[in-house]
mmCIF file of C-alpha atoms in Angstrom:
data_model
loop_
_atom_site.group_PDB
_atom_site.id
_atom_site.type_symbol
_atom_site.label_atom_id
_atom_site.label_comp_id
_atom_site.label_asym_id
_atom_site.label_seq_id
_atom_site.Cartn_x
_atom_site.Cartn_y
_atom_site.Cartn_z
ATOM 1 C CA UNK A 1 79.116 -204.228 -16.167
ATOM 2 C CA UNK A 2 77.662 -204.372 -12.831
ATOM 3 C CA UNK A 3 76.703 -201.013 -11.104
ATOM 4 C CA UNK A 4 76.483 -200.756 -6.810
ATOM 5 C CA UNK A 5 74.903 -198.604 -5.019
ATOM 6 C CA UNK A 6 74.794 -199.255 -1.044
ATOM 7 C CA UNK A 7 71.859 -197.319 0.230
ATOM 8 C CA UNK A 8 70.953 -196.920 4.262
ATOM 9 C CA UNK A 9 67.107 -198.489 3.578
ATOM 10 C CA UNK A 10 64.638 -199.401 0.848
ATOM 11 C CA UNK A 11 63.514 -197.896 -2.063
ATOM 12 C CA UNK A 12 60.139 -195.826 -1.434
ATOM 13 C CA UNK A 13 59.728 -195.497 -4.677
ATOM 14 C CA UNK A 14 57.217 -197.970 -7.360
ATOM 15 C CA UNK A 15 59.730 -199.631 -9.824
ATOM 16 C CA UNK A 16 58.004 -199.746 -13.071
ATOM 17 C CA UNK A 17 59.010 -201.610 -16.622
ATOM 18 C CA UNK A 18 58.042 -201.354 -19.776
ATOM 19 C CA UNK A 19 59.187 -203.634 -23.109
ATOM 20 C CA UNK A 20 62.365 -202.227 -23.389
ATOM 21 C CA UNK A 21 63.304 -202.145 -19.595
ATOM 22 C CA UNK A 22 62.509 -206.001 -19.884
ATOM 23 C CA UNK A 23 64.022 -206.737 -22.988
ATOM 24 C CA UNK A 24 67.638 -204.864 -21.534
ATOM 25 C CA UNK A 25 66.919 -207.229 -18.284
ATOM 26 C CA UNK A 26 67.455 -210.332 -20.631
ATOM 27 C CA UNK A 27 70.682 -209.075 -22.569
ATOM 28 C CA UNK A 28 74.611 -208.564 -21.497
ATOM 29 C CA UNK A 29 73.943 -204.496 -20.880
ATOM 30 C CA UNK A 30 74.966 -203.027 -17.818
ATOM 31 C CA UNK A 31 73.367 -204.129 -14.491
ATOM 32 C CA UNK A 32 72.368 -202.068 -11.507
ATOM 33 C CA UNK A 33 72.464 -203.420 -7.540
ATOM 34 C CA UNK A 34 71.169 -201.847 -5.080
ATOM 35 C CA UNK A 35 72.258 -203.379 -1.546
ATOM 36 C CA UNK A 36 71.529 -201.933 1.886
ATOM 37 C CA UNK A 37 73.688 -203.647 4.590
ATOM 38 C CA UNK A 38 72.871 -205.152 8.156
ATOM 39 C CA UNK A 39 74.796 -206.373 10.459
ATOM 40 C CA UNK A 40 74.500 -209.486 12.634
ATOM 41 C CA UNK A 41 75.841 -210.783 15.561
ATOM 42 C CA UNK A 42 75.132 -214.531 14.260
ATOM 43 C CA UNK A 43 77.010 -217.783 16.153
ATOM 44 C CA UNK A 44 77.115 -220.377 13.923
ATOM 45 C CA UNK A 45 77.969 -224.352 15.550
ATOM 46 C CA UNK A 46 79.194 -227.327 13.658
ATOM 47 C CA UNK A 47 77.401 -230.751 14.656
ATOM 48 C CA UNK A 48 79.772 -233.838 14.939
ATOM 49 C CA UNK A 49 76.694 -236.050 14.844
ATOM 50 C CA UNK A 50 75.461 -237.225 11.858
ATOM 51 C CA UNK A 51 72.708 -239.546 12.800
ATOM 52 C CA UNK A 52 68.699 -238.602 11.806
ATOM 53 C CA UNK A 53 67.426 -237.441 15.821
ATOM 54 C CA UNK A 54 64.059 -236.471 14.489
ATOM 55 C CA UNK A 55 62.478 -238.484 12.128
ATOM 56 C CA UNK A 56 59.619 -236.166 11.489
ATOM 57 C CA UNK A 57 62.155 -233.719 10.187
ATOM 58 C CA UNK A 58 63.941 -236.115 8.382
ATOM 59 C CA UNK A 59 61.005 -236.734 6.369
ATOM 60 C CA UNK A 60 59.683 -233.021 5.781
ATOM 61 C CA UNK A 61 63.715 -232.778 3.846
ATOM 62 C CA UNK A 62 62.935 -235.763 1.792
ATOM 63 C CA UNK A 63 59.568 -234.761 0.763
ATOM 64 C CA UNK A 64 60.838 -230.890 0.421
ATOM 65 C CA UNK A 65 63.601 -233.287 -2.093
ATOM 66 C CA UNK A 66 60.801 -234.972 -3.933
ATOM 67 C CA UNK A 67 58.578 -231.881 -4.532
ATOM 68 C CA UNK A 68 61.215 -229.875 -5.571
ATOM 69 C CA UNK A 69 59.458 -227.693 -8.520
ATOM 70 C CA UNK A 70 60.769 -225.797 -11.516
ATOM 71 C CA UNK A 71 59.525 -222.331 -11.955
ATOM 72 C CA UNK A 72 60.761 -222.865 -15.505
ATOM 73 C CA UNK A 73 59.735 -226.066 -16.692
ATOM 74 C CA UNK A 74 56.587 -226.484 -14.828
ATOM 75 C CA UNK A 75 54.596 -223.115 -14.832
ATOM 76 C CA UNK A 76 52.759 -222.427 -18.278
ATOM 77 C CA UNK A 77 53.771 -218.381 -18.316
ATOM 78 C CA UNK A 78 51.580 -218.614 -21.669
ATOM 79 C CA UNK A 79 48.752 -218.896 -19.690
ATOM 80 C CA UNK A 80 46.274 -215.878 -20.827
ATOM 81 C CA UNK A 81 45.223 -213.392 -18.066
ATOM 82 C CA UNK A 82 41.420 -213.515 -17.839
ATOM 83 C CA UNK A 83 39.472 -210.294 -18.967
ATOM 84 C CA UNK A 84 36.988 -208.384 -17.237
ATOM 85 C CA UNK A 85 33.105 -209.476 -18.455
ATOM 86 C CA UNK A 86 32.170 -206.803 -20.780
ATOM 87 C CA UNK A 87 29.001 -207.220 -18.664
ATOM 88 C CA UNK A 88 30.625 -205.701 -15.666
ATOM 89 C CA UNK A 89 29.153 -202.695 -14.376
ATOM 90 C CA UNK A 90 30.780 -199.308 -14.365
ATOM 91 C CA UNK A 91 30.433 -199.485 -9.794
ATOM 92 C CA UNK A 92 32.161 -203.103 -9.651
ATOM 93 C CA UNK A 93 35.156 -202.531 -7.655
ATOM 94 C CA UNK A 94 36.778 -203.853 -4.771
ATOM 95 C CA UNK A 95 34.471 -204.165 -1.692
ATOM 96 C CA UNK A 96 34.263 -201.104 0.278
ATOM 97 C CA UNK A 97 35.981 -199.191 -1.897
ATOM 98 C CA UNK A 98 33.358 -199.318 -4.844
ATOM 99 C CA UNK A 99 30.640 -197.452 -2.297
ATOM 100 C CA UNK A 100 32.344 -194.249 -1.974
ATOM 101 C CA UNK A 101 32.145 -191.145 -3.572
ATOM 102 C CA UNK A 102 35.876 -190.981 -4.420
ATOM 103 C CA UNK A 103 36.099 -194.318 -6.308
ATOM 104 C CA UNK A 104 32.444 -193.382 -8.194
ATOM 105 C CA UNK A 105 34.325 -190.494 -9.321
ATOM 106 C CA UNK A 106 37.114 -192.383 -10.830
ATOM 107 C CA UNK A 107 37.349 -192.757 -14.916
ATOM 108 C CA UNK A 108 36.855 -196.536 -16.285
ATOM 109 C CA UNK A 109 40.218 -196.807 -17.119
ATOM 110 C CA UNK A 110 41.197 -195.420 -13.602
ATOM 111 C CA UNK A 111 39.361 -198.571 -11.549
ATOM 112 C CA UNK A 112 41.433 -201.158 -14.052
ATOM 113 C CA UNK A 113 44.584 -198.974 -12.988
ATOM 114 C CA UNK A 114 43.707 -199.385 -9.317
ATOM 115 C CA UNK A 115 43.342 -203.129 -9.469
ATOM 116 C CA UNK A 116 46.622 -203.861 -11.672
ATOM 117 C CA UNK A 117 48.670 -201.668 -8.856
ATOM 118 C CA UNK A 118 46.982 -203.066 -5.757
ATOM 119 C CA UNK A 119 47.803 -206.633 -7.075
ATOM 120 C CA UNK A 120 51.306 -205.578 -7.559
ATOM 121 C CA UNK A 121 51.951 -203.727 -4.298
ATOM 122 C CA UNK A 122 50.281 -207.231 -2.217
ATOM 123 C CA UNK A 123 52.366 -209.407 -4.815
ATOM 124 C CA UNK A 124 55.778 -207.049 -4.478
ATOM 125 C CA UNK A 125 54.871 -207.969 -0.364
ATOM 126 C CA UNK A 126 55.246 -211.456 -1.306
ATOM 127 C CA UNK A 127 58.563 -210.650 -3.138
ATOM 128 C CA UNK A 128 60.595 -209.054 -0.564
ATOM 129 C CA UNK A 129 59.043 -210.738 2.234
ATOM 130 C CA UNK A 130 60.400 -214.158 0.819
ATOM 131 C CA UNK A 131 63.708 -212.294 0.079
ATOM 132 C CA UNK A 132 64.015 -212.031 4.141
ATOM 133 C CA UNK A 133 62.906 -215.651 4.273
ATOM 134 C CA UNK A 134 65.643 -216.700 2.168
ATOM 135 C CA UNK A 135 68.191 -214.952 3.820
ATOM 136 C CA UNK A 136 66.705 -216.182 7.145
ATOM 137 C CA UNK A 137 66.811 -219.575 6.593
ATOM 138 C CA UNK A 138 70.803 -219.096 5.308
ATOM 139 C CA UNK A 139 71.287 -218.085 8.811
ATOM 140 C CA UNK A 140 69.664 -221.104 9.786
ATOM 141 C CA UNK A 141 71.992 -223.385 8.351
ATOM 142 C CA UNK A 142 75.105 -222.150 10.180
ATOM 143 C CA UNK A 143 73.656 -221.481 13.581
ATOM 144 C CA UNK A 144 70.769 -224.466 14.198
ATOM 145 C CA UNK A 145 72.133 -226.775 16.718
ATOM 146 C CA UNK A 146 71.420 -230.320 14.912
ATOM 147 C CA UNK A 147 72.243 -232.188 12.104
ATOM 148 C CA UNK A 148 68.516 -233.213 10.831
ATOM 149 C CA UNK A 149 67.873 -229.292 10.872
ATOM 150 C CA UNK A 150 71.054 -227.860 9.232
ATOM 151 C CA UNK A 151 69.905 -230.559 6.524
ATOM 152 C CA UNK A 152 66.037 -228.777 6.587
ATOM 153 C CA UNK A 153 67.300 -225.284 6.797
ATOM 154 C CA UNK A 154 69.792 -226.224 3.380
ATOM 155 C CA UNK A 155 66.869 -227.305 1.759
ATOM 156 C CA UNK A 156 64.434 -224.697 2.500
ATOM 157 C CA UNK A 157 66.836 -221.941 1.747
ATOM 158 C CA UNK A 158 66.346 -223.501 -1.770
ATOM 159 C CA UNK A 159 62.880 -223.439 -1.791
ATOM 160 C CA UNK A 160 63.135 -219.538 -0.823
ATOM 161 C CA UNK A 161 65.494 -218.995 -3.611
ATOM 162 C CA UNK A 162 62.498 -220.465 -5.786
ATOM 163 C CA UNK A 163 60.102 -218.214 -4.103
ATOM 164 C CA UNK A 164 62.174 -214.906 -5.076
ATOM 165 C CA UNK A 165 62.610 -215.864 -8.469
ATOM 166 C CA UNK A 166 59.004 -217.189 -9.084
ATOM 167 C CA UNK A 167 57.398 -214.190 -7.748
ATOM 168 C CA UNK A 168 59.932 -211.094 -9.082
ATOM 169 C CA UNK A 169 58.978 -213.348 -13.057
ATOM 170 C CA UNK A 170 55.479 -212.642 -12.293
ATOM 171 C CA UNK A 171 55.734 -209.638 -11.413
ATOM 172 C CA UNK A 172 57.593 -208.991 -14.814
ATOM 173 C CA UNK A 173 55.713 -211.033 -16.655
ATOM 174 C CA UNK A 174 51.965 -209.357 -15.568
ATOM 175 C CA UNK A 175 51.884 -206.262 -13.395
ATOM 176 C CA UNK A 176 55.298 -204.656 -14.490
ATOM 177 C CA UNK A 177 56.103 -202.874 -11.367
ATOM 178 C CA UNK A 178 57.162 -203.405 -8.322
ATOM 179 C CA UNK A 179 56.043 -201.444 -5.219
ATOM 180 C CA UNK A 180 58.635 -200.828 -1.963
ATOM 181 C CA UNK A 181 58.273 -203.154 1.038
ATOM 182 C CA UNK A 182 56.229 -202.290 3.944
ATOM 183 C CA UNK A 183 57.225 -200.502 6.560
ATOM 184 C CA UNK A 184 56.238 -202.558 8.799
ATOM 185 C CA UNK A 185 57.301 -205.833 7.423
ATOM 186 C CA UNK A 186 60.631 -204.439 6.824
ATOM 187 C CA UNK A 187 61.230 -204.053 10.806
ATOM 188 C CA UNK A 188 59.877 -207.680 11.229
ATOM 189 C CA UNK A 189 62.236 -208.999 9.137
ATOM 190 C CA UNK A 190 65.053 -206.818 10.456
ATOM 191 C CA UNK A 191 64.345 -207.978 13.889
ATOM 192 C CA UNK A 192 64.879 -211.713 13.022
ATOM 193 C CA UNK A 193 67.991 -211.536 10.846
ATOM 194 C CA UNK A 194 69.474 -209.132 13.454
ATOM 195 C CA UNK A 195 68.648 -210.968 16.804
ATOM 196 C CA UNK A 196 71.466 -213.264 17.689
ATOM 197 C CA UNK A 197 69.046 -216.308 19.285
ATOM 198 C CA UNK A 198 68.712 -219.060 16.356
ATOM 199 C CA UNK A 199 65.652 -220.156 18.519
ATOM 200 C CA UNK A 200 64.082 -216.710 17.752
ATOM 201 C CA UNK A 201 64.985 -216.805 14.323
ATOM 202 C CA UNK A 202 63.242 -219.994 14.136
ATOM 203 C CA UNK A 203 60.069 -218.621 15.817
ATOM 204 C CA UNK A 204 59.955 -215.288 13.843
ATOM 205 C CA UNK A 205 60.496 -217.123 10.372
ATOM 206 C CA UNK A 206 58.968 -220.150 10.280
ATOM 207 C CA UNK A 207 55.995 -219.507 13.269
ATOM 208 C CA UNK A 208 55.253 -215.855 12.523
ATOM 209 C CA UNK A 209 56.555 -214.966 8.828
ATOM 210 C CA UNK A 210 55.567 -218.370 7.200
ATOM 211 C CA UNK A 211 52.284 -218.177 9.345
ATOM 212 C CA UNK A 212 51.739 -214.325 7.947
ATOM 213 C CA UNK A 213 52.709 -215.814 3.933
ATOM 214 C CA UNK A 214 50.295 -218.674 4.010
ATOM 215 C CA UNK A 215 47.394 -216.561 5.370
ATOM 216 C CA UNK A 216 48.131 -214.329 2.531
ATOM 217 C CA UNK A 217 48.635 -217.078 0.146
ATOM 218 C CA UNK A 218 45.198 -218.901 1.112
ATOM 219 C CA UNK A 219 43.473 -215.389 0.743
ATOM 220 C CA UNK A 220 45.284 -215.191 -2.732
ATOM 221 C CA UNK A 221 44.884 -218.354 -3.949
ATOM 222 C CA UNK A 222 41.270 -219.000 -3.194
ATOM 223 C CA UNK A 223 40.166 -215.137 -4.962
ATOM 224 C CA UNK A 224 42.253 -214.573 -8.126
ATOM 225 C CA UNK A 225 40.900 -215.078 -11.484
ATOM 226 C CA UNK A 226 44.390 -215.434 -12.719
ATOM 227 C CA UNK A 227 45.633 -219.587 -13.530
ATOM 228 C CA UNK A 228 48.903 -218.179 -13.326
ATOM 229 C CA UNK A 229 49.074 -216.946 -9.991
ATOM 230 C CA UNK A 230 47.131 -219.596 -8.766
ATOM 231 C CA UNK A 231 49.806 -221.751 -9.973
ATOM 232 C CA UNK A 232 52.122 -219.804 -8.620
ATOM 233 C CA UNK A 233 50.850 -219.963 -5.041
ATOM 234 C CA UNK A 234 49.874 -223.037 -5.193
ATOM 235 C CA UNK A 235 53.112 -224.774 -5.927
ATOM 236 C CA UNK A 236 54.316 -222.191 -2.900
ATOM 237 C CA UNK A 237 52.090 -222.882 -0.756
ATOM 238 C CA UNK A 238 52.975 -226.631 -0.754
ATOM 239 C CA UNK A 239 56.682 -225.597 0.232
ATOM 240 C CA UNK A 240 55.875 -222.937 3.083
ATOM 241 C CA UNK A 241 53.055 -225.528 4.816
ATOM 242 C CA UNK A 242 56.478 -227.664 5.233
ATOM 243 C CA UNK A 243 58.426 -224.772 6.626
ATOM 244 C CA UNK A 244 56.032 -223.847 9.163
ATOM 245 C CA UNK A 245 55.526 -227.842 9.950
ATOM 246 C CA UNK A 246 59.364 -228.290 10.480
ATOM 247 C CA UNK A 247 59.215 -224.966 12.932
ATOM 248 C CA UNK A 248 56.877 -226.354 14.847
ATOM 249 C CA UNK A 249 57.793 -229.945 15.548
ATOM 250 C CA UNK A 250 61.186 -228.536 16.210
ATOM 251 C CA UNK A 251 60.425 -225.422 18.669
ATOM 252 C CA UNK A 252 58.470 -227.748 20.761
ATOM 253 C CA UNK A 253 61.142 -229.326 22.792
ATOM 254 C CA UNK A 254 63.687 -226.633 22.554
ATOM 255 C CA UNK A 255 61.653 -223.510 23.900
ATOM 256 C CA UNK A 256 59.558 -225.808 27.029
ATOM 257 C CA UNK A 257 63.329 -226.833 27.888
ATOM 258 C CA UNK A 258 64.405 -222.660 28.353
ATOM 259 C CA UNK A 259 64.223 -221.053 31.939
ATOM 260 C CA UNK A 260 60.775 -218.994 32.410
ATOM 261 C CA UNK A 261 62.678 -215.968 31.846
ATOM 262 C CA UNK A 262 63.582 -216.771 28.525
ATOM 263 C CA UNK A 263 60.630 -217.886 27.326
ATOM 264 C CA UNK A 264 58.489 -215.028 28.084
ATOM 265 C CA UNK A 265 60.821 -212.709 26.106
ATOM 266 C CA UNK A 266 59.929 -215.037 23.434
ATOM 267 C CA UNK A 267 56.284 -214.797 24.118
ATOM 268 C CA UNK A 268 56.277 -210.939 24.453
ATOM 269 C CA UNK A 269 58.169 -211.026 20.961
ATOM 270 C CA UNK A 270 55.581 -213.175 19.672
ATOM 271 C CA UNK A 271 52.463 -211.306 20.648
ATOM 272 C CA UNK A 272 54.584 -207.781 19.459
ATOM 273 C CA UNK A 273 55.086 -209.420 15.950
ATOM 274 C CA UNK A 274 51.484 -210.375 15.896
ATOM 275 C CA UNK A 275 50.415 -206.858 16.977
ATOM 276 C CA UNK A 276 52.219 -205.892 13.821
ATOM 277 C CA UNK A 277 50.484 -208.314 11.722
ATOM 278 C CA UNK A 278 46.962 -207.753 12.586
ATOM 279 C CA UNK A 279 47.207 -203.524 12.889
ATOM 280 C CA UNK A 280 50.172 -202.422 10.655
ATOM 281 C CA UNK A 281 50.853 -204.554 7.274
ATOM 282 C CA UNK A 282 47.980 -203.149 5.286
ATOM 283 C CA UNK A 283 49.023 -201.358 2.993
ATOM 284 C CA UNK A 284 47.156 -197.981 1.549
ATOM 285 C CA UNK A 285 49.660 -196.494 -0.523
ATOM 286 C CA UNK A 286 47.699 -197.300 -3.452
ATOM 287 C CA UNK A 287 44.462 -195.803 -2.464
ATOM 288 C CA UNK A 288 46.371 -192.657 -2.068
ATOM 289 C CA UNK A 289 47.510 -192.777 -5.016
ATOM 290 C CA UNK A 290 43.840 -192.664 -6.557
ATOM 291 C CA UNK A 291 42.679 -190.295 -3.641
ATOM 292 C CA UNK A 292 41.695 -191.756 -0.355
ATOM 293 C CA UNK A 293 42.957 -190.601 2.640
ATOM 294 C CA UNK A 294 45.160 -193.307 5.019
ATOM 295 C CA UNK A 295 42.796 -193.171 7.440
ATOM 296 C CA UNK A 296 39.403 -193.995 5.309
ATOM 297 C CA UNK A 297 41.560 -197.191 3.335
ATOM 298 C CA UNK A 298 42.640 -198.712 6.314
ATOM 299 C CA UNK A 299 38.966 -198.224 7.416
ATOM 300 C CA UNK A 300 37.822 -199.700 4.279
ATOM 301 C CA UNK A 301 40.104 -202.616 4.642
ATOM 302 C CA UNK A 302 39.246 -203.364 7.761
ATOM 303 C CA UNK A 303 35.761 -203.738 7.693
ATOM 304 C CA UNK A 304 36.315 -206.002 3.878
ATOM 305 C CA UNK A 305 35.289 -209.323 4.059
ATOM 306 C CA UNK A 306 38.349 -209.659 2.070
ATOM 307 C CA UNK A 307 40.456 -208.438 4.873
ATOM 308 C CA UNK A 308 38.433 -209.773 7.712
ATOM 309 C CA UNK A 309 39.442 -213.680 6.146
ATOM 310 C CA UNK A 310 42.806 -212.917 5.571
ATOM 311 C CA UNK A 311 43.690 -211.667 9.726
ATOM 312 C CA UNK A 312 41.247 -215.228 10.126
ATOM 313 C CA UNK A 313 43.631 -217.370 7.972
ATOM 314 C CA UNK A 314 46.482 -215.894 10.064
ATOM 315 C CA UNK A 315 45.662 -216.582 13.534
ATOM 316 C CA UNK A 316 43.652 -219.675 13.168
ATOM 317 C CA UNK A 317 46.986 -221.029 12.432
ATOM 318 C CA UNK A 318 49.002 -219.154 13.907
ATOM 319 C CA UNK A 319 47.294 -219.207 17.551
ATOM 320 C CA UNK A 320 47.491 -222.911 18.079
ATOM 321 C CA UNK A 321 51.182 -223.144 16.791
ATOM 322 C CA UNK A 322 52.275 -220.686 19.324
ATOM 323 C CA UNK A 323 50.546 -222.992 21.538
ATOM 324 C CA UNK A 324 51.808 -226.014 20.595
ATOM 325 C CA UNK A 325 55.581 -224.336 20.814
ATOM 326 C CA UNK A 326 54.830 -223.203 24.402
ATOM 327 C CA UNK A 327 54.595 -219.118 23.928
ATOM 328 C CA UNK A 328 50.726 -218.635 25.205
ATOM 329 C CA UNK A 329 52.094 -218.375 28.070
ATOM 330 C CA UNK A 330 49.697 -216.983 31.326
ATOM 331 C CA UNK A 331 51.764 -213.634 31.227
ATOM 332 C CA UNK A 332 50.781 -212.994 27.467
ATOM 333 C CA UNK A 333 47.644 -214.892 27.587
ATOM 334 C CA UNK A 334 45.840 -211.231 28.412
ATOM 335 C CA UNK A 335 47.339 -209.738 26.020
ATOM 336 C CA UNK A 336 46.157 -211.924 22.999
ATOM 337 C CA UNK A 337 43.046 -211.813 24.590
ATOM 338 C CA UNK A 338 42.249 -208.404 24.268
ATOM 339 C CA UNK A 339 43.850 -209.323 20.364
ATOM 340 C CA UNK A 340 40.430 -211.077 20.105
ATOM 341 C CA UNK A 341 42.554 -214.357 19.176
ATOM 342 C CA UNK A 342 42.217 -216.685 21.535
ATOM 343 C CA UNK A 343 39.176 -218.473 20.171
ATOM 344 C CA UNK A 344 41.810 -219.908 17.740
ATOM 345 C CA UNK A 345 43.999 -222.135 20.113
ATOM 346 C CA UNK A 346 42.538 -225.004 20.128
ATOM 347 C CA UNK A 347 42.137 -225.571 16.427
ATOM 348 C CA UNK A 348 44.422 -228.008 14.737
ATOM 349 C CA UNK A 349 47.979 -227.122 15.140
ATOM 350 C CA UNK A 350 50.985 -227.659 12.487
ATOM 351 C CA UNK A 351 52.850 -230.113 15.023
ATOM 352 C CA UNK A 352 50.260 -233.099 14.049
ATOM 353 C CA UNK A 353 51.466 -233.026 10.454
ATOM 354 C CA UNK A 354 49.209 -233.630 7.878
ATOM 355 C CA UNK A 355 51.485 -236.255 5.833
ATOM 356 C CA UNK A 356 48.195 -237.066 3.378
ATOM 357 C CA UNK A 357 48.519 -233.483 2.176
ATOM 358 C CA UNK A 358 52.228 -232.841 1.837
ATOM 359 C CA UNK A 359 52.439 -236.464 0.163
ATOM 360 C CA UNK A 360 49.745 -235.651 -2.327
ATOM 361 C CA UNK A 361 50.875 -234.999 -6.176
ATOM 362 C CA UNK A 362 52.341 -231.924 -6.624
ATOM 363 C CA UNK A 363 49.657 -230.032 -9.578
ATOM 364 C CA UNK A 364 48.882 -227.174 -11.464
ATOM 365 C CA UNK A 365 46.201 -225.828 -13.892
ATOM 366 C CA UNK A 366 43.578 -228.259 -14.309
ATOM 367 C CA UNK A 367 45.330 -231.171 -12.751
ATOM 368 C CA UNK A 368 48.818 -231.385 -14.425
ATOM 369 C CA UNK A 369 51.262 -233.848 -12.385
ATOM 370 C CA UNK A 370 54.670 -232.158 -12.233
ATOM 371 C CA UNK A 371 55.897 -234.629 -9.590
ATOM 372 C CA UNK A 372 54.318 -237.448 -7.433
#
């Protein structure tokens, strides 16, 4: 029997699992929803013309056709989780953190605990944040204005369907809780389901959102011990470096052709949603939970090396794509200056695809073809 409950925001609080709660998940017992409902004034266009227009975008569908993974058949969820060397001293811990008095203080068993729940409250980021991309690109179906990107849209929404699912099984399947989405993400992805433009939509998914996912996904995927998850973000990695190629190669022409007035609201939203980015997705909600205040984690974070690559990931491709699109515009230009940015610009942008990567055989573990 299915249970609903319509709530006015989020859960705030950690969802945790044990055996049982997963072994109920799995059988015909009673299921709970929990839904919180938005509003939006979307205007949605049929397209009489069914001939290809772009051909670049034509050809990111038919390879997003081709690579078309299946969390199922082609992840090994056998795959054994890597244990700490017994060698390991009692002050490892994540950088920063392991210096200070509060995390010296912490019990052996404490430090594994911190770990397992910071992993789970970045990967339960991933989870909702690709929830927001799937319902995104839904929108983008109904309301982008050509044929060739109705067809993209379709098949990306698909690819964020697999996103959900593969993320909320590993989340299951290794940390067994889920943590609440970020404030601060939340409003981001409020803002560009409930803005009527598709052309904003567009920018705020697959410039800014897909820009923010693979920074986080390169940080991920380059750091974890764990085959599984770097499975995992490999495979969805592949898919969102097509998402954020199709934004880009289609935003070009659309946004130079606007009036000036138009495109700097698009710029100012831009540089806002990047604000948010660099200053207000870190999460410290579990070093409070072990202790610290908000104010010395974010501190801690900041200064990481860990955290210092992943705000480089994100605006070294994220600069020149807002570029490329037309939104570094001289009224905003000051603004991502004082962001510290700008250096980025002129590095290589996601409008000159890289076909010799996206055509490449789609991998995992230690070299597995799942699809060529």
């Amino acid at each position: 029997m299915l249970h609903v409950q319509i709530v006015q925001g989020p859960p705030t609080e950690v969802q945790t699992f044990d055996d049982d709660d997963l072994a109920r998940r799995l059988t015909d017992h009673d299921v709970d929803c929990i839904r919180e409902i938005f509003n939006t004034p979307l205007t949605g266009s049929y397209n009489w013309d069914y001939e290809t227009a772009n051909t670049k975008i034509r050809k990111l569908y038919e390879l997003g056709k081709r690579f078309n993974w299946n969390s199922e058949l082609d992840i090994d969820w056998d795959q054994p989780l890597p244990q700490r060397p017994a060698a390991a001293g009692e002050d490892d811990g994540p950088e920063g953190f392991k210096d200070h008095p509060k995390w010296k203080a912490l019990t052996p068993a404490q430090k594994a605990e911190f770990a397992h729940r910071s992993q789970a409250q970045t990967l339960s980021q991933f989870l909702h944040g690709e929830q927001g991309a799937l319902m995104v690109a839904s929108q983008l179906v109904s309301c982008a204005p050509t044929h060739d990107a109705k067809l993209y849209a379709a098949s990306q929404t698909f690819d964020e369907a697999r996103h959900v699912e593969v993320f909320h099984k590993y989340l299951m399947h290794r940390c067994r809780m889920i943590y609440p989405i970020n404030p601060s993400l939340k409003f981001l992805l409020d803002k560009v389901l409930t803005d009527q433009r598709w052309d904003l939509k567009f920018i705020g998914m697959q410039i800014l959102i897909e820009g923010l996912a693979l920074a986080a996904f390169q940080t991920i995927h380059e750091t974890t011990e764990d085959p599984l998850l770097r499975d995992v973000v490999g495979l969805v990695m592949r898919d969102e470096g097509r998402h954020v190629a199709f934004g880009v190669n289609y935003l070009e022409d659309w946004i130079r052709a606007l009036p000036q007035e138009e495109i700097e609201e698009r710029a100012q939203f831009a540089y806002e949603a990047c604000v948010v980015m660099r200053n207000r997705l870190v999460s410290t909600t579990v070093a409070e939970e072990f202790g610290f205040t908000p104010e010395v984690a974010m501190e801690i974070n900041n200064a990481s090396q860990g955290g210092q690559a992943f705000r480089k990931f994100l605006f070294e491709r994220m600069i020149p794509n807002l570029k490329r699109v037309g939104l570094l515009t001289d009224k905003v230009r000051p603004k991502f200056e004082e962001l510290g940015v700008l250096e980025f610009e002129n590095l290589k942008h996601d409008g000159a695809i890289d076909w010799a990567t996206l055509e490449r055989p789609l991998t995992v573990g230690d070299g597995k073809v799942i699809a060529a």
